[in-house]
Coordinates of C-alpha atoms and ligand atoms in Angstrom, one line a residue:
M1 CA 12.9 9.4 18.1
L2 CA 10.7 12.2 16.9
N3 CA 7.4 12.0 18.7
D4 CA 5.4 15.2 18.0
L5 CA 3.1 16.2 15.2
F6 CA 4.6 17.8 12.2
I7 CA 2.5 20.8 11.2
G8 CA 3.4 23.9 9.1
G9 CA 7.1 22.9 9.1
A10 CA 7.5 22.4 12.9
F11 CA 7.1 19.6 15.4
R12 CA 4.6 20.4 18.1
P13 CA 2.5 18.5 20.7
S14 CA -1.1 17.8 20.0
L15 CA -3.6 20.5 21.1
S16 CA -5.2 18.1 23.6
G17 CA -1.7 17.2 25.0
E18 CA -2.7 13.5 24.8
R19 CA 0.0 11.0 23.9
L20 CA -0.1 7.4 22.8
P21 CA 2.4 4.6 23.3
V22 CA 4.3 3.1 20.3
V23 CA 5.1 -0.6 21.0
N24 CA 8.0 -2.7 19.9
P25 CA 6.4 -5.9 18.6
F26 CA 9.5 -8.0 19.3
D27 CA 9.0 -7.8 23.0
G28 CA 5.9 -5.7 23.8
S29 CA 8.0 -2.9 25.4
V30 CA 7.0 0.7 24.8
L31 CA 9.5 2.4 22.4
T32 CA 8.2 5.9 22.9
E33 CA 5.1 7.9 23.4
I34 CA 4.0 10.2 20.6
A35 CA 1.6 13.1 20.4
E36 CA -1.9 11.8 19.5
G37 CA -3.4 14.0 16.8
R38 CA -7.1 14.6 16.9
A39 CA -9.7 16.5 14.9
E40 CA -8.4 19.9 16.0
D41 CA -4.8 19.0 15.0
I42 CA -6.0 17.7 11.6
D43 CA -7.8 21.1 11.2
A44 CA -4.5 22.9 11.9
A45 CA -2.6 20.6 9.5
V46 CA -5.2 21.1 6.7
A47 CA -5.0 24.9 7.3
A48 CA -1.2 24.8 7.0
A49 CA -1.4 22.7 3.8
A50 CA -4.1 25.0 2.3
D51 CA -1.9 28.0 3.0
A52 CA 1.1 26.4 1.4
F53 CA -0.8 25.2 -1.7
P54 CA -0.8 28.4 -3.9
T55 CA 2.9 28.8 -3.5
W56 CA 3.7 25.1 -4.0
K57 CA 1.5 24.9 -7.1
A58 CA 3.4 27.9 -8.6
V59 CA 6.8 26.3 -8.0
P60 CA 8.1 25.1 -11.4
A61 CA 7.5 21.3 -11.8
S62 CA 11.2 20.7 -12.3
E63 CA 12.0 22.4 -9.0
R64 CA 9.3 20.2 -7.2
G65 CA 10.9 17.2 -8.9
K66 CA 14.4 18.3 -7.7
L67 CA 13.2 18.3 -4.1
L68 CA 11.8 14.8 -4.4
L69 CA 15.1 13.7 -6.0
R70 CA 17.0 15.3 -3.1
L71 CA 14.7 13.5 -0.7
A72 CA 15.5 10.1 -2.3
D73 CA 19.2 10.8 -2.0
A74 CA 18.9 11.9 1.6
L75 CA 16.9 8.9 2.5
E76 CA 19.6 6.7 1.0
S77 CA 22.3 8.6 2.9
N78 CA 20.4 7.8 6.1
S79 CA 19.3 4.4 5.1
E80 CA 20.5 2.5 8.1
E81 CA 18.7 4.8 10.5
F82 CA 15.5 4.5 8.6
A83 CA 15.8 0.7 8.2
R84 CA 16.4 0.2 12.0
L85 CA 13.5 2.5 12.9
E86 CA 11.1 0.7 10.5
S87 CA 12.2 -2.7 11.9
L88 CA 11.9 -1.6 15.5
N89 CA 8.4 -0.2 15.0
T90 CA 6.9 -2.8 12.6
G91 CA 8.9 -6.0 13.3
H92 CA 10.1 -6.2 9.7
P93 CA 13.3 -8.2 9.6
I94 CA 16.2 -5.8 9.1
R95 CA 17.3 -7.6 6.0
D96 CA 13.9 -6.6 4.5
S97 CA 14.0 -3.0 5.8
R98 CA 17.5 -2.6 4.4
G99 CA 17.0 -4.6 1.2
L100 CA 13.4 -3.6 0.3
D101 CA 11.7 -0.9 2.4
V102 CA 14.3 1.8 2.2
P103 CA 15.3 1.2 -1.4
R104 CA 11.7 1.0 -2.6
T105 CA 10.8 4.2 -0.7
A106 CA 13.7 6.0 -2.2
A107 CA 13.0 4.6 -5.7
C108 CA 9.4 5.8 -5.5
F109 CA 10.4 9.4 -4.5
R110 CA 13.0 9.4 -7.2
Y111 CA 10.6 8.2 -9.9
F112 CA 8.1 10.9 -9.1
G113 CA 10.9 13.4 -8.8
G114 CA 11.9 12.4 -12.3
I115 CA 8.4 12.7 -13.9
A116 CA 7.2 15.8 -12.1
D117 CA 8.0 17.9 -15.1
K118 CA 6.8 15.4 -17.6
L119 CA 3.1 15.7 -16.8
E120 CA 2.0 17.0 -20.1
G121 CA -1.4 18.2 -21.3
D122 CA -3.1 17.6 -24.6
V123 CA -4.2 19.6 -27.6
I124 CA -7.5 18.4 -28.9
P125 CA -8.4 18.7 -32.6
V126 CA -11.7 20.6 -32.2
D127 CA -13.6 23.0 -34.5
T128 CA -11.7 25.1 -37.1
G129 CA -10.4 28.3 -35.7
F130 CA -10.3 27.0 -32.2
L131 CA -7.3 25.9 -30.1
N132 CA -8.4 23.6 -27.4
Y133 CA -5.8 22.6 -24.8
V134 CA -6.0 20.6 -21.7
V135 CA -3.8 21.2 -18.7
R136 CA -3.6 19.0 -15.6
E137 CA -4.1 21.0 -12.4
P138 CA -3.3 19.9 -8.9
L139 CA -6.3 19.2 -6.7
G140 CA -5.3 21.2 -3.6
V141 CA -4.9 19.6 -0.2
V142 CA -4.6 15.8 -0.3
G143 CA -5.3 13.6 2.7
A144 CA -3.2 10.4 2.8
V145 CA -4.3 7.7 5.3
V146 CA -1.9 4.7 5.5
P147 CA -1.8 1.4 7.4
W148 CA 0.9 -0.2 9.5
N149 CA 2.2 -2.9 7.3
F150 CA 4.6 -0.9 5.1
P151 CA 4.4 2.6 6.7
M152 CA 7.5 4.2 5.2
M153 CA 7.0 2.9 1.7
F154 CA 3.4 3.9 1.6
C155 CA 4.4 7.5 2.5
S156 CA 6.3 7.6 -0.8
W157 CA 3.5 6.0 -2.8
K158 CA 1.2 8.8 -1.8
L159 CA 3.4 11.8 -1.2
G160 CA 5.5 11.1 -4.3
P161 CA 2.8 11.6 -6.9
A162 CA 0.8 14.1 -4.8
L163 CA 3.7 16.5 -4.4
A164 CA 5.1 16.0 -7.9
A165 CA 1.7 17.1 -9.3
G166 CA 1.7 20.3 -7.2
N167 CA -0.6 19.3 -4.3
T168 CA 0.1 19.8 -0.6
A169 CA -0.6 17.0 1.9
V170 CA -1.7 15.9 5.3
L171 CA -0.5 12.4 6.1
K172 CA -2.1 10.3 8.8
P173 CA 0.1 7.3 9.5
S174 CA -1.3 4.4 11.4
E175 CA -1.4 5.0 15.2
I176 CA 0.6 1.8 15.5
T177 CA 3.6 2.7 13.2
P178 CA 4.2 6.5 13.0
L179 CA 7.9 6.6 13.6
T180 CA 9.4 6.5 10.1
S181 CA 6.8 9.0 8.7
L182 CA 7.7 11.5 11.4
R183 CA 11.4 11.0 10.6
L184 CA 10.6 11.4 6.9
A185 CA 8.9 14.7 7.6
A186 CA 12.0 16.0 9.3
L187 CA 14.1 14.9 6.3
M188 CA 11.8 16.7 3.9
K189 CA 12.3 19.9 5.9
E190 CA 16.1 19.3 5.9
V191 CA 16.2 18.9 2.1
G192 CA 14.2 22.1 1.6
F193 CA 10.5 21.4 1.2
P194 CA 8.6 24.6 2.1
D195 CA 6.7 24.7 5.4
G196 CA 3.2 23.3 5.2
V197 CA 3.7 21.3 2.0
V198 CA 3.7 18.1 4.0
N199 CA 2.1 17.7 7.4
V200 CA 2.2 14.5 9.4
V201 CA -0.5 13.9 12.1
P202 CA -0.5 10.4 13.7
G203 CA -3.7 9.5 15.5
F204 CA -6.5 7.1 15.6
G205 CA -8.7 6.3 12.7
N206 CA -12.0 7.2 14.2
T207 CA -10.8 10.7 15.4
A208 CA -7.9 12.0 13.2
G209 CA -8.6 9.8 10.2
E210 CA -12.3 10.5 10.1
R211 CA -11.7 14.3 10.4
L212 CA -9.3 14.2 7.5
A213 CA -11.7 12.2 5.4
T214 CA -14.7 14.5 6.1
H215 CA -12.8 17.8 6.1
P216 CA -14.4 20.2 3.7
H217 CA -11.0 21.7 2.5
V218 CA -9.4 18.3 1.6
A219 CA -9.8 17.7 -2.1
K220 CA -8.8 14.0 -2.2
I221 CA -8.3 11.1 0.2
A222 CA -5.7 8.6 -0.8
F223 CA -6.4 5.6 1.4
T224 CA -4.7 2.3 2.0
G225 CA -6.2 0.0 4.5
S226 CA -9.0 -2.5 5.1
T227 CA -12.0 -2.8 2.9
A228 CA -14.3 -2.1 5.8
V229 CA -12.7 1.3 6.5
G230 CA -12.4 2.0 2.7
K231 CA -16.2 1.8 2.4
R232 CA -16.6 4.4 5.2
I233 CA -14.1 6.7 3.5
V234 CA -16.4 6.6 0.4
E235 CA -19.3 7.7 2.6
Y236 CA -17.3 10.4 4.3
S237 CA -16.1 11.7 0.9
A238 CA -19.7 12.6 0.0
S239 CA -19.6 15.7 2.3
N240 CA -17.6 17.7 -0.2
L241 CA -17.4 15.2 -3.1
K242 CA -13.7 14.7 -2.6
R243 CA -11.8 12.4 -4.9
V244 CA -11.1 9.0 -3.4
Q245 CA -8.4 6.5 -4.2
L246 CA -8.7 3.1 -2.4
E247 CA -6.0 0.5 -2.0
L248 CA -7.8 -2.2 0.1
G249 CA -7.5 -5.8 1.0
G250 CA -6.5 -8.8 -1.1
K251 CA -6.6 -12.6 -1.1
G252 CA -3.9 -13.4 -3.6
A253 CA -4.3 -16.6 -5.7
N254 CA -1.0 -18.3 -6.4
I255 CA -1.4 -21.1 -9.0
V256 CA 1.2 -23.8 -9.6
F257 CA 0.8 -25.8 -12.8
E258 CA 2.3 -29.3 -13.3
D259 CA 4.8 -27.9 -15.8
A260 CA 6.3 -25.3 -13.3
D261 CA 9.9 -25.1 -12.3
L262 CA 9.2 -26.5 -8.8
V263 CA 12.4 -25.2 -7.2
A264 CA 11.5 -21.6 -8.2
A265 CA 7.8 -22.1 -7.5
V266 CA 8.4 -23.4 -3.9
N267 CA 10.8 -20.6 -3.1
G268 CA 8.7 -17.9 -4.8
S269 CA 5.5 -19.1 -3.2
A270 CA 7.1 -19.1 0.3
W271 CA 8.2 -15.5 -0.3
A272 CA 4.7 -14.7 -1.6
I273 CA 3.1 -15.5 1.7
F274 CA 5.7 -15.3 4.4
H275 CA 7.5 -12.1 3.5
N276 CA 6.6 -9.4 6.0
Q277 CA 4.9 -12.2 8.1
G278 CA 2.1 -12.3 5.5
Q279 CA 1.0 -8.8 6.3
A280 CA 0.8 -7.7 2.7
C281 CA -2.3 -6.9 0.7
I282 CA -0.8 -8.7 -2.2
A283 CA 0.3 -11.8 -0.2
G284 CA -0.1 -15.0 -2.1
S285 CA -2.4 -16.4 0.6
R286 CA -4.1 -19.1 -1.5
L287 CA -1.9 -21.7 -2.9
I288 CA -3.7 -23.5 -5.8
L289 CA -1.8 -26.6 -6.8
H290 CA -2.2 -29.0 -9.7
E291 CA -3.1 -32.3 -8.2
S292 CA -0.3 -34.2 -9.9
I293 CA 2.4 -32.2 -8.2
A294 CA 0.6 -31.2 -5.0
E295 CA 2.3 -33.8 -2.7
T296 CA 5.8 -33.2 -4.1
F297 CA 5.3 -29.5 -3.9
L298 CA 3.9 -29.5 -0.4
E299 CA 6.7 -31.7 0.9
R300 CA 9.3 -29.2 -0.1
F301 CA 7.1 -26.2 0.7
V302 CA 6.4 -27.3 4.3
K303 CA 10.1 -28.2 4.8
L304 CA 11.0 -24.7 3.7
A305 CA 8.2 -23.0 5.9
R306 CA 9.4 -24.9 9.0
S307 CA 13.0 -23.8 8.3
I308 CA 12.2 -20.0 8.2
R309 CA 14.2 -18.3 11.0
L310 CA 12.0 -16.4 13.4
G311 CA 13.8 -13.9 15.6
D312 CA 14.8 -10.4 16.6
P313 CA 14.0 -8.1 13.7
L314 CA 17.3 -6.3 14.2
D315 CA 19.3 -9.5 13.7
P316 CA 20.4 -9.8 10.1
Q317 CA 19.9 -13.6 10.2
T318 CA 16.2 -13.2 11.0
E319 CA 13.9 -14.2 8.1
M320 CA 10.6 -13.6 9.9
G321 CA 9.8 -11.1 12.6
P322 CA 6.8 -10.7 14.8
L323 CA 3.4 -9.5 13.6
T324 CA 3.1 -5.8 14.1
S325 CA 0.6 -5.7 17.0
A326 CA -0.7 -8.1 19.7
I327 CA -4.3 -7.4 18.6
H328 CA -3.5 -8.4 15.0
R329 CA -1.6 -11.5 16.2
D330 CA -4.7 -12.6 18.1
R331 CA -6.9 -12.0 15.0
V332 CA -4.7 -14.2 12.9
L333 CA -4.7 -16.9 15.5
S334 CA -8.5 -16.7 15.6
Y335 CA -8.6 -17.3 11.8
I336 CA -6.5 -20.4 12.2
K337 CA -9.1 -21.7 14.7
I338 CA -11.9 -20.8 12.3
A339 CA -10.1 -22.7 9.5
V340 CA -9.7 -25.8 11.7
D341 CA -13.3 -25.7 12.8
D342 CA -14.2 -25.6 9.1
G343 CA -12.2 -28.8 8.5
A344 CA -8.8 -27.5 7.6
E345 CA -5.7 -29.6 8.4
I346 CA -2.7 -27.8 9.8
I347 CA 0.4 -29.2 8.0
A348 CA 2.9 -26.6 9.3
G349 CA 2.8 -24.1 12.1
G350 CA -0.6 -23.1 13.3
K351 CA 0.4 -21.4 16.6
A352 CA 2.7 -19.0 18.4
P353 CA 6.2 -20.4 18.8
S354 CA 6.9 -22.0 22.2
D355 CA 10.4 -20.5 22.5
A356 CA 10.5 -18.3 25.7
L357 CA 12.3 -15.3 24.0
L358 CA 9.9 -15.2 21.0
G359 CA 7.0 -15.7 23.4
R360 CA 7.4 -12.1 24.6
G361 CA 6.7 -10.8 21.0
F362 CA 3.8 -11.1 18.6
F363 CA 5.0 -14.1 16.6
I364 CA 3.1 -16.8 14.7
E365 CA 4.9 -19.7 13.0
P366 CA 4.7 -20.0 9.2
T367 CA 1.4 -21.8 8.8
V368 CA 0.2 -24.0 6.0
L369 CA -3.5 -25.2 6.0
R370 CA -4.9 -27.8 3.7
V371 CA -8.5 -26.8 3.1
P372 CA -11.4 -29.1 2.1
D373 CA -13.3 -26.3 0.4
F374 CA -11.9 -23.2 -1.4
R375 CA -15.2 -21.4 -0.5
S376 CA -14.5 -21.7 3.3
R377 CA -14.0 -18.5 5.3
V378 CA -10.3 -18.7 5.6
C379 CA -10.0 -18.9 1.8
Q380 CA -12.4 -16.0 1.3
E381 CA -11.5 -13.5 4.0
E382 CA -8.2 -11.6 4.4
V383 CA -6.1 -13.1 7.2
F384 CA -3.2 -10.8 6.7
G385 CA -0.7 -13.1 8.5
P386 CA 1.8 -15.9 7.8
V387 CA -1.0 -18.3 6.9
V388 CA -1.5 -19.9 3.5
T389 CA -4.3 -22.2 2.4
V390 CA -3.8 -25.1 -0.1
S391 CA -6.4 -26.2 -2.6
T392 CA -5.9 -28.5 -5.6
F393 CA -7.2 -28.5 -9.2
A394 CA -7.3 -30.8 -12.1
S395 CA -7.8 -28.5 -15.1
D396 CA -6.9 -24.9 -16.1
A397 CA -10.6 -24.0 -16.0
E398 CA -10.8 -25.2 -12.4
A399 CA -7.7 -23.3 -11.4
I400 CA -9.2 -20.1 -12.8
D401 CA -12.5 -20.7 -11.0
I402 CA -10.7 -21.1 -7.7
A403 CA -8.5 -18.1 -8.3
N404 CA -11.5 -15.9 -9.2
S405 CA -13.7 -17.1 -6.3
T406 CA -13.2 -14.2 -3.9
D407 CA -14.6 -10.7 -3.9
Y408 CA -11.0 -9.3 -3.7
A409 CA -9.0 -8.9 -6.9
L410 CA -5.6 -7.3 -6.1
G411 CA -2.6 -9.4 -6.9
G412 CA -2.1 -13.0 -8.0
G413 CA 0.5 -15.3 -9.6
L414 CA 1.0 -18.4 -11.6
W415 CA 3.9 -20.7 -12.3
T416 CA 4.3 -22.5 -15.6
Q417 CA 6.9 -23.0 -18.3
N418 CA 4.2 -23.0 -21.0
L419 CA 4.2 -19.5 -22.6
A420 CA 0.7 -19.7 -24.1
R421 CA -0.8 -21.0 -20.9
A422 CA 0.9 -18.2 -19.0
H423 CA -0.7 -15.5 -21.1
R424 CA -4.1 -17.3 -21.3
I425 CA -4.4 -17.7 -17.5
A426 CA -3.1 -14.1 -16.9
A427 CA -5.9 -12.9 -19.2
H428 CA -8.5 -14.8 -17.3
M429 CA -7.4 -14.0 -13.8
R430 CA -9.5 -11.3 -12.2
S431 CA -6.7 -9.4 -10.5
G432 CA -5.2 -5.9 -10.7
M433 CA -1.7 -7.4 -11.0
V434 CA -0.6 -10.8 -12.2
W435 CA 2.9 -12.2 -11.8
V436 CA 4.1 -15.1 -14.0
N437 CA 7.0 -17.2 -12.5
S438 CA 7.5 -14.6 -9.8
Y439 CA 5.4 -12.9 -7.2
K440 CA 5.0 -9.5 -5.5
R441 CA 7.1 -7.5 -8.0
V442 CA 6.4 -3.8 -7.8
H443 CA 8.0 -0.9 -9.5
P444 CA 7.2 2.8 -9.2
G445 CA 6.4 3.0 -12.9
S446 CA 3.9 0.1 -13.0
P447 CA 0.3 0.7 -11.9
F448 CA -0.5 -0.9 -8.5
G449 CA -4.1 -1.5 -7.4
G450 CA -7.1 -3.8 -7.7
F451 CA -10.6 -4.5 -8.8
G452 CA -13.7 -5.3 -6.7
L453 CA -13.4 -5.1 -3.0
S454 CA -9.7 -4.4 -3.4
G455 CA -10.6 -0.9 -4.3
Y456 CA -10.2 1.6 -7.1
G457 CA -7.6 4.0 -8.4
R458 CA -4.0 3.2 -8.9
E459 CA -0.7 3.9 -7.2
M460 CA 2.5 4.4 -9.2
G461 CA 3.3 5.5 -12.7
F462 CA 1.7 8.3 -14.7
E463 CA -1.6 6.7 -13.8
A464 CA -1.1 7.8 -10.2
L465 CA 0.2 11.2 -11.2
H466 CA -2.9 11.9 -13.3
Q467 CA -5.1 10.9 -10.3
Y468 CA -3.6 13.7 -8.3
T469 CA -4.8 16.2 -10.9
D470 CA -7.9 17.4 -12.6
P471 CA -8.0 18.2 -16.3
K472 CA -8.8 21.8 -17.3
S473 CA -10.0 22.4 -20.9
V474 CA -9.2 25.8 -22.3
W475 CA -10.8 27.0 -25.6
I476 CA -9.2 29.8 -27.6
N477 CA -11.0 31.3 -30.6
Y478 CA -8.2 32.5 -32.8
D479 CA -9.9 32.4 -36.2
A480 CA -13.3 30.8 -35.9
S481 CA -16.2 32.0 -38.0
I482 CA -19.2 31.9 -35.7
P483 CA -22.4 33.1 -37.2
P484 CA -24.2 35.3 -34.7
W485 CA -26.9 33.4 -32.8
Y486 CA -28.9 36.5 -32.5
P487 CA -28.3 38.3 -35.8
R488 CA -30.1 41.5 -34.7
S489 CA -27.6 42.2 -32.0
S490 CA -24.8 42.8 -34.6
Ligands
NAD501 P1 -7.3 -0.1 8.7 O1 -8.3 0.0 7.6 O2 -7.8 -0.5 10.0 O3 -6.5 1.2 8.9 C1 -5.8 1.9 7.8 C2 -5.7 3.3 8.2 O4 -7.0 3.9 8.3 C3 -5.0 3.6 9.6 O5 -4.2 4.7 9.5 C4 -6.2 3.8 10.5 O6 -5.9 4.6 11.6 C5 -7.2 4.5 9.5 N1 -8.6 4.5 9.9 C6 -9.2 3.5 10.6 N2 -10.5 3.8 10.8 C7 -10.7 5.0 10.1 C8 -11.8 5.8 9.9 N3 -13.0 5.5 10.4 N4 -11.7 7.0 9.2 C9 -10.5 7.3 8.6 N5 -9.4 6.5 8.8 C10 -9.5 5.4 9.5 O7 -6.2 -1.2 8.1 P2 -4.9 -1.7 8.8 O8 -5.4 -2.8 9.8 O9 -4.1 -0.6 9.4 O10 -4.1 -2.3 7.6 C11 -4.4 -3.6 7.1 C12 -5.3 -3.5 5.8 O11 -4.7 -2.6 4.9 C13 -5.4 -4.8 5.2 O12 -6.8 -5.0 4.8 C14 -4.6 -4.7 3.9 O13 -4.9 -5.5 2.9 C15 -4.8 -3.3 3.6 N6 -3.7 -2.9 2.7 C16 -3.9 -2.6 1.4 C17 -2.9 -2.3 0.5 C18 -3.2 -2.0 -0.9 O14 -2.3 -1.4 -1.6 N7 -4.2 -2.5 -1.6 C19 -1.6 -2.2 1.0 C20 -1.4 -2.5 2.3 C21 -2.4 -2.8 3.2

């Protein structure tokens, strides 16, 4: 396992010499100790990225794209190694790491490799005799700060567009899950990215993260994480007016209408909340059921939730792994208590499993809570665990009211076989992404992000590529007749 900082194309210890443990969430054991990056290491990484920027910016876009394509291929060639490393560090079941994390990461690098040389400018029809063209210029050094829930995939969501557009980057992974990002850094070197183009400095948020977000030579912070830290990033950014992109929390509404295909809705809704132990910003954490089908739906849903196989993330049979840290496991358990104190009824799960083997890890059973009030805390605040609340509704208008009742607005879904209703409800849902008869679909070409407290800016697609550039407007006078403003000077 790689366990040093990656700065200027080389792995090296932190300047302080401090190291921090990386824990296996399956059994609480220490997997390795990695160098802990602090402010002075971030300074070194930003300096390396700033040195590399003029050269990288001048590399033809098609060549930058080719390196990203090569990276995607190399990742696929090493897919098993990456899948196992991600599962060991995060607790993702290996079937998810193999089937989703690695392919989605590769697909994202490949997508941005493919569009690197398709970032076109504009020609604006301005005054006669003038040619006005707009080119999109890279920003400079981009700071990428990512959380622990999908650490490898988020590297590609940020580095893909940043590098394709000609920026260099300093990535600060979560202190909890740095392993795949360090391995990715090594792979980038292997496929030929020049030294300094990407630098990876794991460390804590209030030291390394804060330095990156306040650094005067960082042009943009692309942040994924909690809303609370996102607000601080905005404050930090004021120091040099750096660009900010925020992918923050969510509280996904998942509405099931009485005309839904119940088999698909039950299965899809379980995936919506229980995939990745519910540790997903777009998790469908609020089930909103039409009252006429609620009991039938819940009977099947609870049966499915109870049947989900918890186990060793490296076992291909495992369908749900541990939560990624003990602190987070305790936080999720405290939300279940808050819900019960507020009158919720636990109809599945609600606790850590009693099994002795699982007891060593950070597991929580798939949990279903019937809530008396959709305005209660557990329905409004992000739990970020395998915990879903259930509310019922009688009319479409009521379903929309419940769906739109939180300050978050990231992802949401609905299940119906009525086409007109599907479009109508999608139009009324306050949500950056809406899935109809599915949930949690993502694609590197489709904008990903939210409204309200879920942040601003978008990952993916040309939308993201543009957000890693600034437009420059160039005016050429080739045949304009401009009467002199001061006639005497002629
Ligand atoms: P977090 O906000 O605590 O940490 C995220 C990252 O920010 C980590 O790398 C952390 O070290 C760093 N950080 C913490 N304090 C910082 C500071 N003061 N300055 C700079 N950096 C700092 O979030 P988390 O617990 O790691 O992740 C879970 C959160 O991420 C959830 O709220 C989840 O919804 C959100 N998330 C959002 C998306 C999205 O795309 N919208 C995706 C995944 C996760």
